[in-house]
Tab-separated table of C-alpha atoms and ligand atoms in Angstrom:
chain	number	residue	atom	x	y	z
A	1	MET	CA	-11.723	-29.786	37.927
A	2	ARG	CA	-8.516	-27.731	37.501
A	3	ALA	CA	-8.691	-24.006	36.998
A	4	ALA	CA	-6.249	-21.126	36.860
A	5	VAL	CA	-7.598	-18.695	39.443
A	6	TYR	CA	-6.683	-15.044	39.538
A	7	ARG	CA	-5.878	-14.218	43.164
A	8	GLY	CA	-4.545	-10.670	42.943
A	9	PRO	CA	-2.259	-8.496	40.814
A	10	SER	CA	-0.014	-10.750	38.680
A	11	LEU	CA	-1.068	-13.721	40.804
A	12	ILE	CA	-2.543	-16.839	39.130
A	13	SER	CA	-2.799	-20.109	41.040
A	14	LEU	CA	-3.694	-23.467	39.687
A	15	GLU	CA	-6.500	-24.821	41.916
A	16	ASN	CA	-9.038	-27.579	42.212
A	17	VAL	CA	-12.525	-26.060	42.050
A	18	PRO	CA	-15.962	-27.647	41.631
A	19	VAL	CA	-17.149	-28.325	38.046
A	20	PRO	CA	-19.861	-25.660	37.492
A	21	THR	CA	-23.507	-26.851	37.809
A	22	ILE	CA	-25.894	-25.833	35.113
A	23	SER	CA	-29.609	-24.941	35.087
A	24	ALA	CA	-32.322	-25.764	32.580
A	25	GLY	CA	-31.353	-23.175	29.936
A	26	GLU	CA	-27.583	-23.595	30.180
A	27	ILE	CA	-24.811	-25.790	28.747
A	28	LEU	CA	-21.504	-27.073	30.127
A	29	VAL	CA	-18.553	-26.853	27.718
A	30	ARG	CA	-15.333	-28.837	28.105
A	31	VAL	CA	-12.713	-26.210	27.003
A	32	HIS	CA	-10.343	-27.225	24.252
A	33	THR	CA	-8.611	-23.980	23.395
A	34	CYS	CA	-8.828	-20.516	25.015
A	35	GLY	CA	-6.942	-17.446	23.719
A	36	VAL	CA	-5.023	-15.220	26.060
A	37	CYS	CA	-6.396	-11.738	25.345
A	38	GLY	CA	-4.688	-8.372	25.985
A	39	THR	CA	-7.609	-7.244	28.187
A	40	ASP	CA	-7.061	-10.336	30.435
A	41	LEU	CA	-3.338	-9.477	30.619
A	42	LYS	CA	-4.058	-5.921	31.823
A	43	LYS	CA	-6.694	-7.012	34.322
A	44	ILE	CA	-4.320	-9.528	35.790
A	45	GLU	CA	-1.146	-7.463	35.720
A	46	TYR	CA	-2.639	-4.278	37.160
A	47	GLY	CA	-5.234	-6.002	39.330
A	48	LEU	CA	-8.016	-3.933	37.677
A	49	VAL	CA	-10.775	-6.134	39.123
A	50	ALA	CA	-11.316	-7.802	42.506
A	51	PRO	CA	-10.097	-11.435	42.880
A	52	PRO	CA	-10.908	-14.341	42.849
A	53	ARG	CA	-11.843	-14.825	39.157
A	54	ILE	CA	-11.255	-17.348	36.378
A	55	PHE	CA	-10.525	-15.396	33.211
A	56	GLY	CA	-10.466	-16.547	29.566
A	57	HIS	CA	-13.226	-15.517	27.220
A	58	GLU	CA	-11.883	-16.567	23.794
A	59	PHE	CA	-12.751	-20.224	24.094
A	60	ALA	CA	-13.959	-23.087	22.005
A	61	GLY	CA	-14.834	-26.619	23.147
A	62	THR	CA	-17.345	-29.435	23.291
A	63	VAL	CA	-20.798	-29.457	24.872
A	64	VAL	CA	-20.677	-32.134	27.573
A	65	GLU	CA	-23.972	-31.434	29.314
A	66	LYS	CA	-27.110	-29.482	28.507
A	67	GLY	CA	-30.037	-28.243	30.514
A	68	SER	CA	-33.521	-29.699	29.895
A	69	LYS	CA	-34.707	-26.563	28.146
A	70	VAL	CA	-31.840	-26.259	25.718
A	71	THR	CA	-32.884	-27.076	22.116
A	72	ARG	CA	-30.191	-25.244	20.124
A	73	PHE	CA	-27.337	-27.635	21.050
A	74	ARG	CA	-26.744	-31.293	21.727
A	75	VAL	CA	-24.121	-33.026	23.847
A	76	GLY	CA	-21.093	-33.508	21.598
A	77	ASP	CA	-21.534	-30.312	19.594
A	78	ARG	CA	-18.439	-28.274	19.065
A	79	VAL	CA	-19.008	-24.624	19.990
A	80	ALA	CA	-17.458	-21.229	20.550
A	81	ALA	CA	-19.139	-18.588	22.652
A	82	HIS	CA	-19.265	-14.801	22.993
A	83	HIS	CA	-19.326	-13.919	26.653
A	84	HIS	CA	-21.326	-10.725	26.326
A	85	ILE	CA	-24.742	-10.106	24.717
A	86	PRO	CA	-26.604	-6.808	24.778
A	87	CYS	CA	-30.246	-6.370	25.823
A	88	ARG	CA	-31.155	-4.741	22.416
A	89	LYS	CA	-33.701	-2.491	24.172
A	90	CYS	CA	-31.972	0.140	26.211
A	91	PHE	CA	-30.893	3.676	25.207
A	92	TYR	CA	-27.428	2.432	24.192
A	93	CYS	CA	-28.698	-0.570	22.278
A	94	ARG	CA	-31.063	1.659	20.278
A	95	LYS	CA	-28.014	3.680	19.333
A	96	LYS	CA	-26.153	0.484	18.490
A	97	LEU	CA	-23.592	1.174	21.200
A	98	PHE	CA	-24.022	-2.407	22.334
A	99	SER	CA	-20.832	-2.529	24.475
A	100	GLN	CA	-22.145	0.389	26.565
A	101	CYS	CA	-25.335	-1.490	27.400
A	102	GLU	CA	-25.561	-2.289	31.177
A	103	PHE	CA	-26.810	-5.822	30.442
A	104	TYR	CA	-23.966	-6.385	27.984
A	105	ARG	CA	-21.436	-5.797	30.727
A	106	ARG	CA	-22.744	-8.816	32.654
A	107	THR	CA	-20.467	-11.674	31.629
A	108	GLY	CA	-22.384	-14.798	30.674
A	109	THR	CA	-19.794	-17.495	30.876
A	110	THR	CA	-18.073	-18.708	34.046
A	111	ALA	CA	-15.982	-21.462	35.595
A	112	GLY	CA	-16.797	-20.236	39.135
A	113	PHE	CA	-16.459	-17.100	41.263
A	114	GLU	CA	-17.502	-13.733	39.716
A	115	PRO	CA	-18.137	-14.509	36.012
A	116	ALA	CA	-15.052	-13.475	34.043
A	117	GLY	CA	-14.982	-15.815	31.030
A	118	GLY	CA	-13.952	-19.031	32.569
A	119	GLY	CA	-11.941	-20.428	29.646
A	120	PHE	CA	-8.821	-20.881	31.802
A	121	ALA	CA	-10.427	-23.920	33.332
A	122	GLU	CA	-11.424	-27.391	32.197
A	123	TYR	CA	-15.159	-26.694	32.107
A	124	VAL	CA	-17.205	-23.542	31.499
A	125	ARG	CA	-20.838	-22.915	32.315
A	126	VAL	CA	-22.563	-20.964	29.466
A	127	MET	CA	-25.571	-19.074	30.860
A	128	ASP	CA	-28.969	-19.085	29.140
A	129	TRP	CA	-28.810	-15.773	27.314
A	130	ILE	CA	-25.384	-16.699	25.851
A	131	VAL	CA	-26.712	-20.122	24.843
A	132	GLU	CA	-29.565	-18.449	22.980
A	133	GLU	CA	-27.680	-15.702	21.241
A	134	GLY	CA	-23.899	-15.882	21.797
A	135	THR	CA	-23.011	-19.508	21.156
A	136	VAL	CA	-21.901	-20.572	17.705
A	137	LEU	CA	-21.698	-24.150	16.242
A	138	ILE	CA	-18.268	-24.910	14.780
A	139	PRO	CA	-18.293	-26.795	11.407
A	140	ASP	CA	-16.424	-30.123	11.315
A	141	ASN	CA	-13.615	-28.852	9.070
A	142	VAL	CA	-12.750	-25.988	11.393
A	143	SER	CA	-10.465	-26.511	14.342
A	144	PHE	CA	-11.146	-25.344	17.916
A	145	GLU	CA	-8.067	-23.177	17.645
A	146	GLU	CA	-9.505	-21.331	14.627
A	147	ALA	CA	-12.875	-20.980	16.285
A	148	SER	CA	-11.342	-19.415	19.372
A	149	PHE	CA	-10.761	-16.336	17.236
A	150	LEU	CA	-14.536	-15.609	16.737
A	151	GLU	CA	-14.758	-12.978	19.467
A	152	PRO	CA	-11.410	-11.240	18.756
A	153	LEU	CA	-12.255	-11.091	15.067
A	154	ASN	CA	-15.653	-9.668	15.836
A	155	THR	CA	-13.974	-6.845	17.835
A	156	CYS	CA	-11.850	-5.958	14.798
A	157	LEU	CA	-14.834	-5.925	12.423
A	158	LYS	CA	-16.663	-3.736	14.909
A	159	ALA	CA	-13.774	-1.297	15.036
A	160	LEU	CA	-13.675	-1.013	11.240
A	161	GLU	CA	-17.390	-0.458	11.176
A	162	THR	CA	-17.071	2.244	13.890
A	163	ALA	CA	-14.307	3.880	11.827
A	164	GLU	CA	-16.577	3.804	8.748
A	165	LEU	CA	-13.856	2.205	6.640
A	166	GLU	CA	-14.456	2.433	2.885
A	167	PRO	CA	-12.927	0.239	0.195
A	168	GLY	CA	-9.813	1.736	-1.331
A	169	GLU	CA	-8.880	3.695	1.785
A	170	VAL	CA	-5.308	3.613	3.098
A	171	VAL	CA	-5.148	2.366	6.667
A	172	VAL	CA	-2.151	2.348	9.031
A	173	VAL	CA	-2.284	-0.299	11.784
A	174	TYR	CA	0.023	0.390	14.729
A	175	GLY	CA	1.109	-3.008	16.132
A	176	GLN	CA	1.276	-6.166	14.148
A	177	GLY	CA	0.805	-8.552	17.029
A	178	PRO	CA	-2.013	-11.033	16.984
A	179	VAL	CA	-4.657	-8.333	17.231
A	180	GLY	CA	-2.995	-5.962	14.795
A	181	LEU	CA	-2.633	-8.800	12.262
A	182	LEU	CA	-6.298	-9.701	12.678
A	183	MET	CA	-7.200	-6.044	12.225
A	184	MET	CA	-4.865	-5.702	9.182
A	185	GLN	CA	-6.394	-8.804	7.524
A	186	SER	CA	-9.924	-7.603	8.184
A	187	ALA	CA	-9.226	-4.225	6.701
A	188	VAL	CA	-7.593	-5.811	3.611
A	189	TYR	CA	-10.675	-8.126	3.298
A	190	GLU	CA	-12.895	-5.028	3.307
A	191	GLY	CA	-10.923	-3.545	0.424
A	192	ALA	CA	-8.456	-1.253	2.209
A	193	ARG	CA	-4.729	-0.873	1.473
A	194	VAL	CA	-2.992	-1.479	4.745
A	195	ILE	CA	0.363	-0.416	6.115
A	196	GLY	CA	1.286	-2.430	9.184
A	197	LEU	CA	3.771	-1.027	11.751
A	198	ASP	CA	5.720	-2.971	14.325
A	199	PHE	CA	9.125	-3.030	16.034
A	200	LEU	CA	9.631	-6.825	15.576
A	201	LYS	CA	11.029	-8.130	12.317
A	202	SER	CA	9.120	-11.438	12.457
A	203	ARG	CA	5.800	-9.600	12.819
A	204	LEU	CA	6.563	-7.350	9.869
A	205	ALA	CA	7.342	-10.476	7.735
A	206	MET	CA	4.037	-12.032	8.875
A	207	SER	CA	2.244	-8.798	8.095
A	208	ARG	CA	3.459	-8.846	4.501
A	209	GLU	CA	2.742	-12.524	4.178
A	210	LEU	CA	-0.903	-12.128	5.374
A	211	GLY	CA	-1.741	-9.186	3.093
A	212	ALA	CA	-0.270	-5.828	4.119
A	213	GLU	CA	0.792	-3.700	1.240
A	214	LEU	CA	3.673	-2.398	3.332
A	215	ALA	CA	4.975	-3.459	6.744
A	216	LEU	CA	7.313	-0.907	8.334
A	217	HIS	CA	9.490	-0.350	11.384
A	218	PRO	CA	8.634	2.936	13.124
A	219	ASP	CA	12.250	3.727	13.957
A	220	LYS	CA	14.023	2.329	10.936
A	221	ASP	CA	11.624	3.340	8.140
A	222	ASN	CA	10.285	6.704	7.215
A	223	ILE	CA	6.540	6.111	7.819
A	224	GLU	CA	5.432	9.617	6.879
A	225	GLU	CA	7.169	9.381	3.511
A	226	ALA	CA	5.821	5.879	2.813
A	227	VAL	CA	2.228	6.989	3.665
A	228	ALA	CA	2.584	10.101	1.526
A	229	ARG	CA	3.768	8.073	-1.429
A	230	VAL	CA	0.557	5.891	-1.497
A	231	THR	CA	-1.850	8.797	-0.762
A	232	GLU	CA	-0.680	11.481	-3.192
A	233	GLY	CA	0.871	13.225	-0.218
A	234	ARG	CA	-2.347	13.488	1.796
A	235	GLY	CA	-1.753	11.046	4.605
A	236	ALA	CA	-3.638	7.928	5.656
A	237	ASP	CA	-7.472	7.894	5.699
A	238	LEU	CA	-7.466	5.929	8.981
A	239	ALA	CA	-4.975	4.908	11.608
A	240	ILE	CA	-5.735	2.182	14.108
A	241	VAL	CA	-3.736	2.079	17.279
A	242	ALA	CA	-3.628	-1.572	18.242
A	243	ALA	CA	-0.518	-1.108	20.427
A	244	ALA	CA	-0.313	0.157	24.022
A	245	ASN	CA	2.465	2.587	23.104
A	246	PRO	CA	1.234	6.138	24.013
A	247	ARG	CA	3.604	7.674	21.445
A	248	ALA	CA	1.638	5.914	18.701
A	249	ILE	CA	-1.452	8.039	19.365
A	250	GLU	CA	0.368	11.336	18.835
A	251	ASP	CA	2.061	9.877	15.811
A	252	ALA	CA	-1.141	8.550	14.325
A	253	LEU	CA	-2.865	12.000	14.661
A	254	ARG	CA	-0.011	13.387	12.564
A	255	ILE	CA	0.025	10.818	9.720
A	256	VAL	CA	-3.719	10.744	8.956
A	257	ARG	CA	-4.914	13.212	6.341
A	258	ARG	CA	-7.037	16.245	7.121
A	259	GLY	CA	-10.451	14.932	8.122
A	260	GLY	CA	-8.954	11.430	8.662
A	261	ARG	CA	-9.666	9.162	11.663
A	262	VAL	CA	-7.572	7.741	14.438
A	263	LEU	CA	-9.132	4.781	16.220
A	264	LEU	CA	-7.918	3.676	19.631
A	265	PHE	CA	-8.163	-0.041	20.120
A	266	ALA	CA	-5.685	-0.891	22.865
A	267	GLN	CA	-6.188	1.805	25.463
A	268	THR	CA	-8.191	-0.108	28.094
A	269	VAL	CA	-6.670	1.053	31.316
A	270	ALA	CA	-8.600	3.945	32.911
A	271	GLY	CA	-6.590	7.017	33.757
A	272	GLU	CA	-4.044	6.748	30.993
A	273	MET	CA	-3.260	10.244	29.756
A	274	VAL	CA	-1.675	11.000	26.408
A	275	PRO	CA	-0.548	14.274	24.805
A	276	VAL	CA	-2.779	15.347	21.912
A	277	ASP	CA	-2.199	18.326	19.592
A	278	ALA	CA	-5.773	19.598	19.787
A	279	SER	CA	-5.424	21.717	16.604
A	280	ARG	CA	-5.196	18.475	14.598
A	281	ILE	CA	-8.707	17.837	15.719
A	282	CYS	CA	-10.052	21.358	15.530
A	283	VAL	CA	-8.263	22.905	12.580
A	284	GLU	CA	-7.411	19.748	10.629
A	285	GLU	CA	-10.763	18.183	11.445
A	286	LYS	CA	-9.310	14.811	12.307
A	287	LYS	CA	-11.397	12.500	14.402
A	288	LEU	CA	-10.134	10.667	17.424
A	289	ILE	CA	-12.422	7.713	18.104
A	290	GLY	CA	-12.412	4.432	19.928
A	291	SER	CA	-13.992	0.971	19.780
A	292	TYR	CA	-14.292	-1.619	22.475
A	293	SER	CA	-15.455	-5.266	22.526
A	294	ALA	CA	-17.677	-6.970	19.962
A	295	SER	CA	-21.014	-6.373	18.182
A	296	ILE	CA	-23.822	-8.901	18.206
A	297	GLU	CA	-24.694	-7.776	14.700
A	298	LEU	CA	-21.326	-8.877	13.383
A	299	GLN	CA	-21.389	-12.367	15.006
A	300	GLU	CA	-22.520	-14.178	11.830
A	301	GLU	CA	-20.118	-12.285	9.647
A	302	ALA	CA	-17.143	-13.043	11.973
A	303	ALA	CA	-18.098	-16.756	11.970
A	304	ARG	CA	-18.463	-16.882	8.221
A	305	MET	CA	-15.060	-15.198	7.683
A	306	ILE	CA	-13.274	-17.680	9.949
A	307	PHE	CA	-15.212	-20.763	8.820
A	308	THR	CA	-14.562	-20.009	5.151
A	309	ARG	CA	-10.958	-18.958	5.943
A	310	LYS	CA	-11.260	-15.472	4.500
A	311	ILE	CA	-9.039	-14.509	7.406
A	312	ASN	CA	-6.057	-16.620	8.334
A	313	VAL	CA	-6.164	-17.106	12.066
A	314	ALA	CA	-4.361	-20.475	12.241
A	315	ARG	CA	-1.034	-18.765	11.409
A	316	LEU	CA	-1.448	-16.333	14.366
A	317	ILE	CA	-1.012	-18.969	17.063
A	318	SER	CA	2.596	-19.264	18.130
A	319	HIS	CA	2.325	-21.014	21.547
A	320	ARG	CA	-0.027	-23.554	23.095
A	321	PHE	CA	0.203	-24.022	26.863
A	322	ALA	CA	-1.389	-26.463	29.285
A	323	LEU	CA	-3.451	-24.814	32.118
A	324	ASP	CA	-0.620	-25.113	34.722
A	325	LEU	CA	1.621	-22.953	32.483
A	326	LEU	CA	-0.866	-20.080	32.208
A	327	SER	CA	1.451	-17.710	34.130
A	328	GLU	CA	4.186	-18.494	31.577
A	329	GLY	CA	1.761	-17.858	28.743
A	330	ILE	CA	0.709	-14.572	30.217
A	331	HIS	CA	4.320	-13.485	30.596
A	332	LEU	CA	5.036	-14.440	26.987
A	333	ALA	CA	1.967	-12.603	25.677
A	334	SER	CA	2.776	-9.441	27.613
A	335	HIS	CA	6.480	-9.482	26.637
A	336	PRO	CA	6.309	-10.192	22.862
A	337	SER	CA	9.401	-11.563	21.210
A	338	GLU	CA	10.464	-12.377	17.600
A	339	HIS	CA	9.081	-15.830	18.225
A	340	SER	CA	5.734	-15.106	19.844
A	341	LEU	CA	2.332	-14.159	18.531
A	342	LYS	CA	-1.007	-15.435	19.843
A	343	VAL	CA	-0.781	-17.545	22.979
A	344	VAL	CA	-3.517	-20.026	23.666
A	345	ILE	CA	-4.249	-22.233	26.652
A	346	GLN	CA	-5.462	-25.802	26.124
A	347	PRO	CA	-6.723	-26.980	29.518
B	401	ZN	ZN1	-10.596	-10.634	24.071
B	402	ZN	ZN1	-28.968	-2.573	26.018
């Protein structure tokens, strides 16, 4: 089969690799759509992990083969998979910090080499623990493209849960790219009033269209004044930094109210240092928190929200690329333009 193999920093090569073989508890999925995720971009661009790997964890496709012990799925079923599942028993799982669980960090879907998702290939092997707990059946009226958003939406719901979002709160989301727009919609769905920030006009227009109360440009609009107007001068209850811009963190700590929260969602590269006015945390009692990856406890909720179209994910896809154009897709996703949003690969 054909696969896009990561061979080193910013190096992706289209190669012929063996179709993965499956064991008794596993399934083989023919990939239809796989989203290009920001974490993939960083791993590929900065070479954060050792090659070779086949990335792509936001995938949906059709079961083409199943092991003898698999009872949950049949050949022909349309599915989407989460690539990580926690053990539910360890110290971190007992504290519901599932993404810190050692077992969770083992990736359970692969198209070959060190498991890394595998969605940037024609076929993916889904390992037994993912078949049991991380694989979701897609209803007939939902497209593969929509279903490929299950894992990313889950990560947004988890972030809002971590931030203890309450209905009626005012939330500022830095970045209205595909992830920021997903986060914005999730917060609106949970009853928040959301202000979306972005430097691109098209993304601000999309933000308003999909439910933001305000969508503002950090350089052209007075954000502080706009936030003050909707919060009786207090400042936002919560700011979510869904953009890699380090300036946004400093800014977010300023525009949340006393006792407010700033949640980091896009800071996934180790060693990144940012300036923080510590008195905002000490004297003003603001909380600087983070959230990473998905929660198994939100899997059903994420599926329900997408399958009943409570969240509009179809509008977020701007580009569909064949497998041999993955490098182009990666370039586009990491250099956003007025015309680009979510990039997906359709092998
Ligand atoms: Zn992802
Ligand atoms: Zn665990």
